Short mmCIF file of C-alpha atoms and ligand atoms in Angstrom, two decimals:
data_model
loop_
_atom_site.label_atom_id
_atom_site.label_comp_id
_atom_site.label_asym_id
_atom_site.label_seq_id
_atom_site.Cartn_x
_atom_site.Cartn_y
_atom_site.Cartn_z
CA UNK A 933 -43.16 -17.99 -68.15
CA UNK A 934 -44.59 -20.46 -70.50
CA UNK A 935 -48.63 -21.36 -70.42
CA UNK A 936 -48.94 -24.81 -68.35
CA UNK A 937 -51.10 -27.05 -69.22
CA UNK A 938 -50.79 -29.24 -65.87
CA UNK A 939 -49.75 -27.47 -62.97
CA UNK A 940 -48.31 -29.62 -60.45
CA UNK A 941 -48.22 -29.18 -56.84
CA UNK A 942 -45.25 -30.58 -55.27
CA UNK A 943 -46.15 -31.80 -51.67
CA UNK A 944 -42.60 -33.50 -50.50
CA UNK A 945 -42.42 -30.74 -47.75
CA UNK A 946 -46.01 -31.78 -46.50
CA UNK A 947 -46.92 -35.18 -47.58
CA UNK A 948 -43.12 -36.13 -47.34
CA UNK A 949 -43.33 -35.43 -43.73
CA UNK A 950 -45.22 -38.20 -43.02
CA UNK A 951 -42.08 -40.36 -43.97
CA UNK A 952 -39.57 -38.72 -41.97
CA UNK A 953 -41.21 -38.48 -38.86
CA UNK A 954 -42.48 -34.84 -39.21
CA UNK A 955 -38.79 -33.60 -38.80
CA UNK A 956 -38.40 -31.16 -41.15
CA UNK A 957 -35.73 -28.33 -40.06
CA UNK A 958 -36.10 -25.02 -40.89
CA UNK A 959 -32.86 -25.32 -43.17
CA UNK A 960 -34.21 -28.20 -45.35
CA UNK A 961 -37.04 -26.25 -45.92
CA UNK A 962 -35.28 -23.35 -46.84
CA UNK A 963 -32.81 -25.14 -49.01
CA UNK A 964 -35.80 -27.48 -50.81
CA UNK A 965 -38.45 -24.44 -51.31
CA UNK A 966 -36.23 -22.44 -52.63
CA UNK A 967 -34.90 -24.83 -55.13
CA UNK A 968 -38.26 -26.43 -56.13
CA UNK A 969 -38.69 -22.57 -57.03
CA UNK A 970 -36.03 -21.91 -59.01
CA UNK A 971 -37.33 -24.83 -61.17
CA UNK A 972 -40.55 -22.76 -61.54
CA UNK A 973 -42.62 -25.73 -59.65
CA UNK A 974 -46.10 -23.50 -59.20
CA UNK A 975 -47.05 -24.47 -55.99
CA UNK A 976 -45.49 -25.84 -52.81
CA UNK A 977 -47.21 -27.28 -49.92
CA UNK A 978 -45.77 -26.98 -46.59
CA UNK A 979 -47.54 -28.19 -43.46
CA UNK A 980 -47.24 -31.62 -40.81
CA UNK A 981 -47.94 -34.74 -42.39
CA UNK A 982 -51.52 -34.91 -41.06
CA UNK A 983 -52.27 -30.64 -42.02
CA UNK A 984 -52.24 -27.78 -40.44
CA UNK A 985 -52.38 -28.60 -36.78
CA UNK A 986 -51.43 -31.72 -36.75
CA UNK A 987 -48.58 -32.03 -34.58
CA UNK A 988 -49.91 -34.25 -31.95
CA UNK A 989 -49.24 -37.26 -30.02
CA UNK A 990 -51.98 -38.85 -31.86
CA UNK A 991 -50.49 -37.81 -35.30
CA UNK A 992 -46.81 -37.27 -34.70
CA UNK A 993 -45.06 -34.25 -33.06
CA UNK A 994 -43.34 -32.19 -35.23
CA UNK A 995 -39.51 -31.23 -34.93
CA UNK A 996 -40.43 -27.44 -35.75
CA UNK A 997 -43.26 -25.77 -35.89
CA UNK A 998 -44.79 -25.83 -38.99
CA UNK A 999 -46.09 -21.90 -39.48
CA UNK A 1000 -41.92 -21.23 -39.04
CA UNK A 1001 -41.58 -23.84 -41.66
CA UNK A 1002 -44.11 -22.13 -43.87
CA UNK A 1003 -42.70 -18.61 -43.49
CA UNK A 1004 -39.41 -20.11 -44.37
CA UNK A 1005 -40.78 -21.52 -47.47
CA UNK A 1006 -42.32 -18.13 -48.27
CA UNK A 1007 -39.77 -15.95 -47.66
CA UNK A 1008 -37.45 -17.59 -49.99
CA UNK A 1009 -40.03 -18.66 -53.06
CA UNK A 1010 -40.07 -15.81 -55.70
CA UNK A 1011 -42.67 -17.08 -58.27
CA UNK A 1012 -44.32 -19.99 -56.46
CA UNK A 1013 -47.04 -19.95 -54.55
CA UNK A 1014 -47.15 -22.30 -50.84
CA UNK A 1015 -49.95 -24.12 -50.02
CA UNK A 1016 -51.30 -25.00 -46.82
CA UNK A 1017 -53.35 -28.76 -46.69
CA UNK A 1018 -56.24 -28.34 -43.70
CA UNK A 1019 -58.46 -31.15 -42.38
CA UNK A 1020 -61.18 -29.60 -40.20
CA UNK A 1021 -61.72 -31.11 -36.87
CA UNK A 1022 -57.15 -31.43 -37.53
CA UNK A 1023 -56.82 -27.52 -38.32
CA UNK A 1024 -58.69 -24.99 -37.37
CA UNK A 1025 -60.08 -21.66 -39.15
CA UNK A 1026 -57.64 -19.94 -36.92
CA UNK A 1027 -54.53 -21.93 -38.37
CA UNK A 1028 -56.17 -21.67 -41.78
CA UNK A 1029 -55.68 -17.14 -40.85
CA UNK A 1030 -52.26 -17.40 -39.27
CA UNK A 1031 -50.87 -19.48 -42.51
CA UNK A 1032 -52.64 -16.81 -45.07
CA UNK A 1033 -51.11 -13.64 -42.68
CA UNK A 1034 -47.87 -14.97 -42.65
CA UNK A 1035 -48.28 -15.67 -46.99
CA UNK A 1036 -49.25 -18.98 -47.72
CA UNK A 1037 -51.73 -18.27 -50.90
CA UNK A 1038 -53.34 -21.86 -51.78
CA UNK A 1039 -55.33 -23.56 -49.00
CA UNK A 1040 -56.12 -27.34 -49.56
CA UNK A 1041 -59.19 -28.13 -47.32
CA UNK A 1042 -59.32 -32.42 -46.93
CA UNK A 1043 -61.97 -34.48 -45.94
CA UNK A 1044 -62.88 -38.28 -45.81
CA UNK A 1045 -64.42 -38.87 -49.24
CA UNK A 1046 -67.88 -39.08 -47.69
CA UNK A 1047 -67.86 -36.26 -45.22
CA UNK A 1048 -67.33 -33.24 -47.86
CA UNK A 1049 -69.76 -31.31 -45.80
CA UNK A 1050 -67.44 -30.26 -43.20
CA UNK A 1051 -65.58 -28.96 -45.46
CA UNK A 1052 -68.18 -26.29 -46.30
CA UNK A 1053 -66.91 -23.46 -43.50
CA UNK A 1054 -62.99 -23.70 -44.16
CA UNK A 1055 -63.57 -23.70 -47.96
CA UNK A 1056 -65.62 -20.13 -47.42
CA UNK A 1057 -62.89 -18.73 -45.10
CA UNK A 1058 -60.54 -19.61 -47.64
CA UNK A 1059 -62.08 -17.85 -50.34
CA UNK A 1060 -62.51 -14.92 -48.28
CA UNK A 1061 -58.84 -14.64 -47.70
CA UNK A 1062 -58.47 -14.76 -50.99
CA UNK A 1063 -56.33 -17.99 -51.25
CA UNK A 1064 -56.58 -20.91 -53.90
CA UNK A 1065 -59.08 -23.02 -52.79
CA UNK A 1066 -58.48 -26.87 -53.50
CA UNK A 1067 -61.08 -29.45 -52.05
CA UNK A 1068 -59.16 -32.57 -51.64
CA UNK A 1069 -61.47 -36.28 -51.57
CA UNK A 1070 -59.72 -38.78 -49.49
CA UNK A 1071 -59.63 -42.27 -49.19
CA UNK A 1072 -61.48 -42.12 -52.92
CA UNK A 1073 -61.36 -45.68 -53.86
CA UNK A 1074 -63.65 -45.98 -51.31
CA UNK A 1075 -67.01 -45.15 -53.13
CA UNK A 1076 -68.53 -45.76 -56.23
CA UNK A 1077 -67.91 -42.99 -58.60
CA UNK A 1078 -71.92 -41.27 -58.33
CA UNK A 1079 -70.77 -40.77 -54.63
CA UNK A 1080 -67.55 -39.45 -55.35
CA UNK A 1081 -69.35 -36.70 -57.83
CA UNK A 1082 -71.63 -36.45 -55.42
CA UNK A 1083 -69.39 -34.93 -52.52
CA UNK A 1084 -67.64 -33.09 -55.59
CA UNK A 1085 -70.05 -30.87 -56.27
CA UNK A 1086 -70.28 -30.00 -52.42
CA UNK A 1087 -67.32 -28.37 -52.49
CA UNK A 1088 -67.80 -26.83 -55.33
CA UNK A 1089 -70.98 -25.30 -54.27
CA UNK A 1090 -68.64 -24.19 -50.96
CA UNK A 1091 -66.19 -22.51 -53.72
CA UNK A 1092 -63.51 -24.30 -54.39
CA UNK A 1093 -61.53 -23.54 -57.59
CA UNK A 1094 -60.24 -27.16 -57.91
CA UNK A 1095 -61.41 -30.34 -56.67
CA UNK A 1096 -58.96 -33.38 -56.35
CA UNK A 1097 -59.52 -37.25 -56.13
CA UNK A 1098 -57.09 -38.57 -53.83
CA UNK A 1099 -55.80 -42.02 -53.91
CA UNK A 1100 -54.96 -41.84 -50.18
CA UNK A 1101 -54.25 -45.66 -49.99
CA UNK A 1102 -52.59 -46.19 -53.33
CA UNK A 1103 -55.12 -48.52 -53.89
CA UNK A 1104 -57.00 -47.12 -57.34
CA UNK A 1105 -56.00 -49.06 -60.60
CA UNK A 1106 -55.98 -46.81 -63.47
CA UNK A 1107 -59.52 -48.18 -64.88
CA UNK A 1108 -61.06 -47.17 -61.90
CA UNK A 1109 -59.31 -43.10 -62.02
CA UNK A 1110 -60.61 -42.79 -65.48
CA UNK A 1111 -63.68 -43.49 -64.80
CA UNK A 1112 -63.68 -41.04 -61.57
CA UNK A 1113 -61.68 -38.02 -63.66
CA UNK A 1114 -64.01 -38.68 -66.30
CA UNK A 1115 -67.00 -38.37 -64.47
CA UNK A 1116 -65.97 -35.37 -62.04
CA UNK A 1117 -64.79 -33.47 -65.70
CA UNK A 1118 -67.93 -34.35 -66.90
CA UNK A 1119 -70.28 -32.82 -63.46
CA UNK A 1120 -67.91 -30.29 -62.44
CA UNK A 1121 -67.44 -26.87 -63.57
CA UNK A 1122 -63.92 -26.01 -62.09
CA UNK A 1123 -60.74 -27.45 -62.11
CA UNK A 1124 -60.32 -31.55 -61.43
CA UNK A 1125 -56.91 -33.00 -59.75
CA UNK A 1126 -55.28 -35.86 -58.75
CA UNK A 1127 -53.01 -37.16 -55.86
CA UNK A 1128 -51.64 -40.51 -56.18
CA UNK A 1129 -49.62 -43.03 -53.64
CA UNK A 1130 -47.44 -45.36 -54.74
CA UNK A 1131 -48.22 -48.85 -52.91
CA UNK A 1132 -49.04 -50.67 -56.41
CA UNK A 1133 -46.84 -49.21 -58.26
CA UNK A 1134 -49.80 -46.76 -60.18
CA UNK A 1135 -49.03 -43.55 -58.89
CA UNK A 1136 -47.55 -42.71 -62.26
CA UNK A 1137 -49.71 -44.76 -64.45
CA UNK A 1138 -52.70 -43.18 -62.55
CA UNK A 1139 -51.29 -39.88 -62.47
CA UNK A 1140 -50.70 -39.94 -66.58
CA UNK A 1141 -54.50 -41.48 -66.54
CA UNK A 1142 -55.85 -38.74 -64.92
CA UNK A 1143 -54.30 -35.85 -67.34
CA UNK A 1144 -55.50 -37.98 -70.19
CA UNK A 1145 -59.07 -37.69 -68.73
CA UNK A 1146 -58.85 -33.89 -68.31
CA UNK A 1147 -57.24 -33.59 -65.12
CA UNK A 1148 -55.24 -30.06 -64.82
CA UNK A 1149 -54.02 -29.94 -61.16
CA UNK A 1150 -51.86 -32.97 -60.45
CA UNK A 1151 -49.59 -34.02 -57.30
CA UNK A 1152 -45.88 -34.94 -57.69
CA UNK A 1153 -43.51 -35.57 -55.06
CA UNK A 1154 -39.58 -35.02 -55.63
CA UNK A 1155 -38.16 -38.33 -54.90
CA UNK A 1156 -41.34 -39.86 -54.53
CA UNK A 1157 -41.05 -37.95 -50.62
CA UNK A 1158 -44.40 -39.18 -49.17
CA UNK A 1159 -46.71 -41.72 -46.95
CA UNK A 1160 -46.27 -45.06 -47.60
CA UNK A 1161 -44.58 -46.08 -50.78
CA UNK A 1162 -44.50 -42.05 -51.46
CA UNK A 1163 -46.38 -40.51 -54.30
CA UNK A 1164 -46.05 -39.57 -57.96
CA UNK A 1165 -42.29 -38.65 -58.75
CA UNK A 1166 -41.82 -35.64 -59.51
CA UNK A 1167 -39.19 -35.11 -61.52
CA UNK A 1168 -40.04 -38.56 -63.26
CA UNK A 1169 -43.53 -36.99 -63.82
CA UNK A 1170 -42.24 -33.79 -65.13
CA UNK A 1171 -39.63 -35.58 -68.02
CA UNK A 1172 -42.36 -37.97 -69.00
CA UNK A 1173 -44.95 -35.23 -69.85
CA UNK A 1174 -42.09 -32.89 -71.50
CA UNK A 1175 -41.77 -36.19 -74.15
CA UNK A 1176 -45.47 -36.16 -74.52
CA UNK A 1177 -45.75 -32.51 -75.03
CA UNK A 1178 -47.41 -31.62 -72.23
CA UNK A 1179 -46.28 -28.35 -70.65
CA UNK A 1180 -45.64 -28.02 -66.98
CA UNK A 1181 -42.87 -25.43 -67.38
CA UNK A 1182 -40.88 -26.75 -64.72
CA UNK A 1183 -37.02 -26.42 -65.49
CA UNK A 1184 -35.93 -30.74 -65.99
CA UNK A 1185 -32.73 -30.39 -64.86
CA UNK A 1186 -33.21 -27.76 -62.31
CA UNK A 1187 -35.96 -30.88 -61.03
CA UNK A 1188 -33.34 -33.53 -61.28
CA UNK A 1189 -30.84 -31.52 -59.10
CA UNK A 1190 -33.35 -30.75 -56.10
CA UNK A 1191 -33.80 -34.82 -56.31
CA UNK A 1192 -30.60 -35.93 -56.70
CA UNK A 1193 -28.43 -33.38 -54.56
CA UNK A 1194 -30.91 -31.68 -52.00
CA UNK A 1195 -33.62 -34.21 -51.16
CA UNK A 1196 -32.01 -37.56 -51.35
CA UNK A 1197 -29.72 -36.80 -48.35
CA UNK A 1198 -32.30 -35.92 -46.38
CA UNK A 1199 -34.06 -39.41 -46.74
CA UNK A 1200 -32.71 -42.15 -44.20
CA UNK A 1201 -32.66 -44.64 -47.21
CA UNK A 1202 -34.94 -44.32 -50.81
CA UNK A 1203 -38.74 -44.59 -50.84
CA UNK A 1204 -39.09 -47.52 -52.33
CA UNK A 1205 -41.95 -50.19 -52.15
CA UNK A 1206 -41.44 -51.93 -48.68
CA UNK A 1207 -43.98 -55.28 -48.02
CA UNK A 1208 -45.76 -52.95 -45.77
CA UNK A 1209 -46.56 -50.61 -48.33
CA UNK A 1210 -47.01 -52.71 -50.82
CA UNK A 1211 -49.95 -54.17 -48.22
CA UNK A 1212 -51.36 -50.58 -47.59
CA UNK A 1213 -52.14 -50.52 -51.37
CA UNK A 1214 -53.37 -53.84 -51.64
CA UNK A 1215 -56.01 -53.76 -48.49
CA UNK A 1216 -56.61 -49.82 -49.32
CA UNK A 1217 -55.57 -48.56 -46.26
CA UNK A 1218 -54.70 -44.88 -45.95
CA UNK A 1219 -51.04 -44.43 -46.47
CA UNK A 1220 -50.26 -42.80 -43.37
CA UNK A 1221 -50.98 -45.60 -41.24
CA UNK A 1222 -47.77 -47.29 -42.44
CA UNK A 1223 -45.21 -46.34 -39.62
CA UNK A 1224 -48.13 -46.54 -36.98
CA UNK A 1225 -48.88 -49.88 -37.68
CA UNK A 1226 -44.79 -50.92 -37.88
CA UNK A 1227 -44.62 -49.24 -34.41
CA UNK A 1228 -47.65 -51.26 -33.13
CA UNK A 1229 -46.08 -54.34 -34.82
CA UNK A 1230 -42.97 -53.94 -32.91
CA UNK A 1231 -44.85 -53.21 -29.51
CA UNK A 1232 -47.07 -56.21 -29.86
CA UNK A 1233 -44.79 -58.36 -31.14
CA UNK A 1234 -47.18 -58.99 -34.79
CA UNK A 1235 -46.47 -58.46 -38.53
CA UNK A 1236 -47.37 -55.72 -39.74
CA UNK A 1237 -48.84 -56.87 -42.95
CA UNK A 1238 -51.64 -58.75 -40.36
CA UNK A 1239 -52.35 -55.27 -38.31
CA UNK A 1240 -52.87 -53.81 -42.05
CA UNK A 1241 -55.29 -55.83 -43.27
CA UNK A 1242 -57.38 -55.97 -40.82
CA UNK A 1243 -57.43 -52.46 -40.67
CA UNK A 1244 -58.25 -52.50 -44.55
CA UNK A 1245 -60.98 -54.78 -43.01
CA UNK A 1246 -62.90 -52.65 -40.92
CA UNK A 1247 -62.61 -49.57 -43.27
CA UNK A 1248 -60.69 -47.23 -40.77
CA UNK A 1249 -59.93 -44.16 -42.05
CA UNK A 1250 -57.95 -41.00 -41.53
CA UNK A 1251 -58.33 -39.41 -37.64
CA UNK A 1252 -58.90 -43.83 -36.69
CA UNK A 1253 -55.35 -43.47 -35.64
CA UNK A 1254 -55.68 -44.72 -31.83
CA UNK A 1255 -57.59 -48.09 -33.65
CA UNK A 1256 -54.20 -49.42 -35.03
CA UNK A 1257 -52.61 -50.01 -31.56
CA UNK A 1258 -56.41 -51.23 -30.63
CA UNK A 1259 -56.47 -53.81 -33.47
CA UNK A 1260 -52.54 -54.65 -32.93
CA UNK A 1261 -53.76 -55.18 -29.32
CA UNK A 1262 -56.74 -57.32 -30.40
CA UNK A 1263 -54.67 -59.48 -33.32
CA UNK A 1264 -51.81 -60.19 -30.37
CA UNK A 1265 -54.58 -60.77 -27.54
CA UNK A 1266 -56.64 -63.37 -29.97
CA UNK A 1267 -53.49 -65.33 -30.62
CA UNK A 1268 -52.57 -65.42 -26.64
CA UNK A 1269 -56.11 -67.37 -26.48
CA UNK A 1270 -55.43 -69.70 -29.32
CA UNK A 1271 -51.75 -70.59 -28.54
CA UNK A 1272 -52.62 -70.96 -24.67
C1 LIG B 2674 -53.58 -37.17 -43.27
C2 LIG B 2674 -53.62 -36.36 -44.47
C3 LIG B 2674 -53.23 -37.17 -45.67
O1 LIG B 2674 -51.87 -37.50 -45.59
C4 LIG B 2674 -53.59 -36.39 -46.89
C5 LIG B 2674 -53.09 -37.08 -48.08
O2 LIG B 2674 -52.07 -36.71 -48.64
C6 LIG B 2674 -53.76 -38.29 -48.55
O3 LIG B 2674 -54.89 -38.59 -48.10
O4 LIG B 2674 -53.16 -38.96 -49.39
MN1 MN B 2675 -51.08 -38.30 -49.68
#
């Protein structure tokens, strides 16, 4: 195996979840893990949408549960490693044990970008059971970047090998990740990554931005699989930094086949960049929120470009979920009183 010099995480079977309703089968996953690791992609996340306990009314039930999905992603993976994603007060410690017994080796702990202190306990545990340890900064356009380095170096005081910033609302132009990746390589001592969402059409851009500026851990999706407009292509991702000579040693065309043959017919119709995505970037609301607030839309009758920006508005954030059909309710309840 060559030396990589960016090791990308590939988080279709987690992130990607979010955009088919959290209905991953046990064969897709079968058929995708094991084809993302014959392309030698180094790490594979598997969990709901939302993390490890997240199948929920609140957050979307899942078709099967996800520890099956993760043992069938492990079972089949020779040289990659899966990876779990965890928000505490979503997953618990005891999810974070069950997914390391049954072999997942690389546990992504996530927190709002200003709350990196509850991240302190799940971090440790991780580390004790000798996983990967990623600390994952959400929603990070939403502070300036002292804060951001800031709640960095929490986790890295918890342990965490790498820490990402993580464009949750595909709202960060690629001025303002420089100057984050700059300053977290510049504070930190460990590894620095990026996740990017593609709602302005910068997931790329800022993903290329961010390896530039020293970032080694970077998020790609295979057909763009994710929240929203989906994140950083993988494949795309992996052909661009082949022509600028940046090794991921992941196998091109073995990438282009999982895209093309295995993961496009799972997809209703493409990712592509929808009005309401394009809006989730543009107010910086978490990607996530997308099919929510088109559900709400429908229910109340509304746009959903209106329910989105006013949730861009009043800042909601990840675990706000029951506010979207709150502010639908509010948007359609104000225009009763006007029109009446
Ligand atoms: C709800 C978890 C979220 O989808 C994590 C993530 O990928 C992000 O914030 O972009
Ligand atoms: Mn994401």
């Amino acid at each position: 195996m060559n030396k990589r010099d960016v090791y990308i995480t590939e988080v279709a079977l987690r992130d990607g979840s979010h955009a088919i309703n959290h209905s991953y089968t046990i064969d897709q996953v079968t058929e995708v893990a094991k084809a993302l690791d014959e392309a030698h992609v180094p790490f594979i996340e598997v969990s709901h949408g939302d993390g490890l306990g997240g199948s929920s009314l609140q957050y979307g039930l899942s078709t099967t549960n996800e520890m099956e999905l993760i043992s069938a992603a492990v079972s089949v993976c020779k040289q990659a490693d899966i990876a779990v994603l965890l928000l505490p007060g979503i997953g618990t410690v005891g999810d974070l044990k069950e997914a390391a017994n049954i072999g997942a080796r690389m546990a992504r702990i996530a927190t709002h970008v200003t709350e990196a202190d509850v991240s302190k306990q799940h971090i440790k545990v991780a580390k004790e059971l000798g996983m990967e340890t990623v600390g994952f900064l959400m929603m990070a356009h939403m502070v300036p970047t002292e804060k951001l380095i800031e709640q960095a170096k929490l986790m890295e005081s918890y342990g965490a090998d790498t820490v990402y910033v993580v464009d949750s609302a595909g709202a960060l132009l690629p001025h303002q990740v420089k100057e984050r990746i700059r300053a977290l390589r510049e504070a930190l001592n460990v590894n620095v990554g990026f996740h990017g969402h593609n709602n302005l059409s910068l997931a790329m851009a800022n993903t290329l931005v961010a390896i530039e500026e020293g970032a080694t851990r970077v998020d790609g999706s295979v057909r763009c699989l994710g929240a929203g407009a989906g994140n950083t292509q993988t494949e795309v991702l992996v052909s661009v930094l082949d022509r600028m000579n940046i090794t991921t040693a992941i196998d091109l065309y073995k990438m282009m086949d999982v895209a093309e043959d295995i993961v496009a017919p799972i997809l209703d119709q493409p990712q592509e960049i929808t009005k309401g995505s394009l809006v989730l970037g543009y107010a910086g609301v978490y990607s996530s929120f997308l099919l929510h607030a088109n559900r709400a839309a429908q229910k109340f009758n509304l746009d959903p470009r209106d329910i989105l920006i006013e949730l861009g508005k009043q800042k909601v954030v990840g675990g706000q979920e029951d506010m979207i059909l709150d502010v639908a309710s509010d948007i359609a309840q104000k225009r009763m009183t006007f029109s009446t």
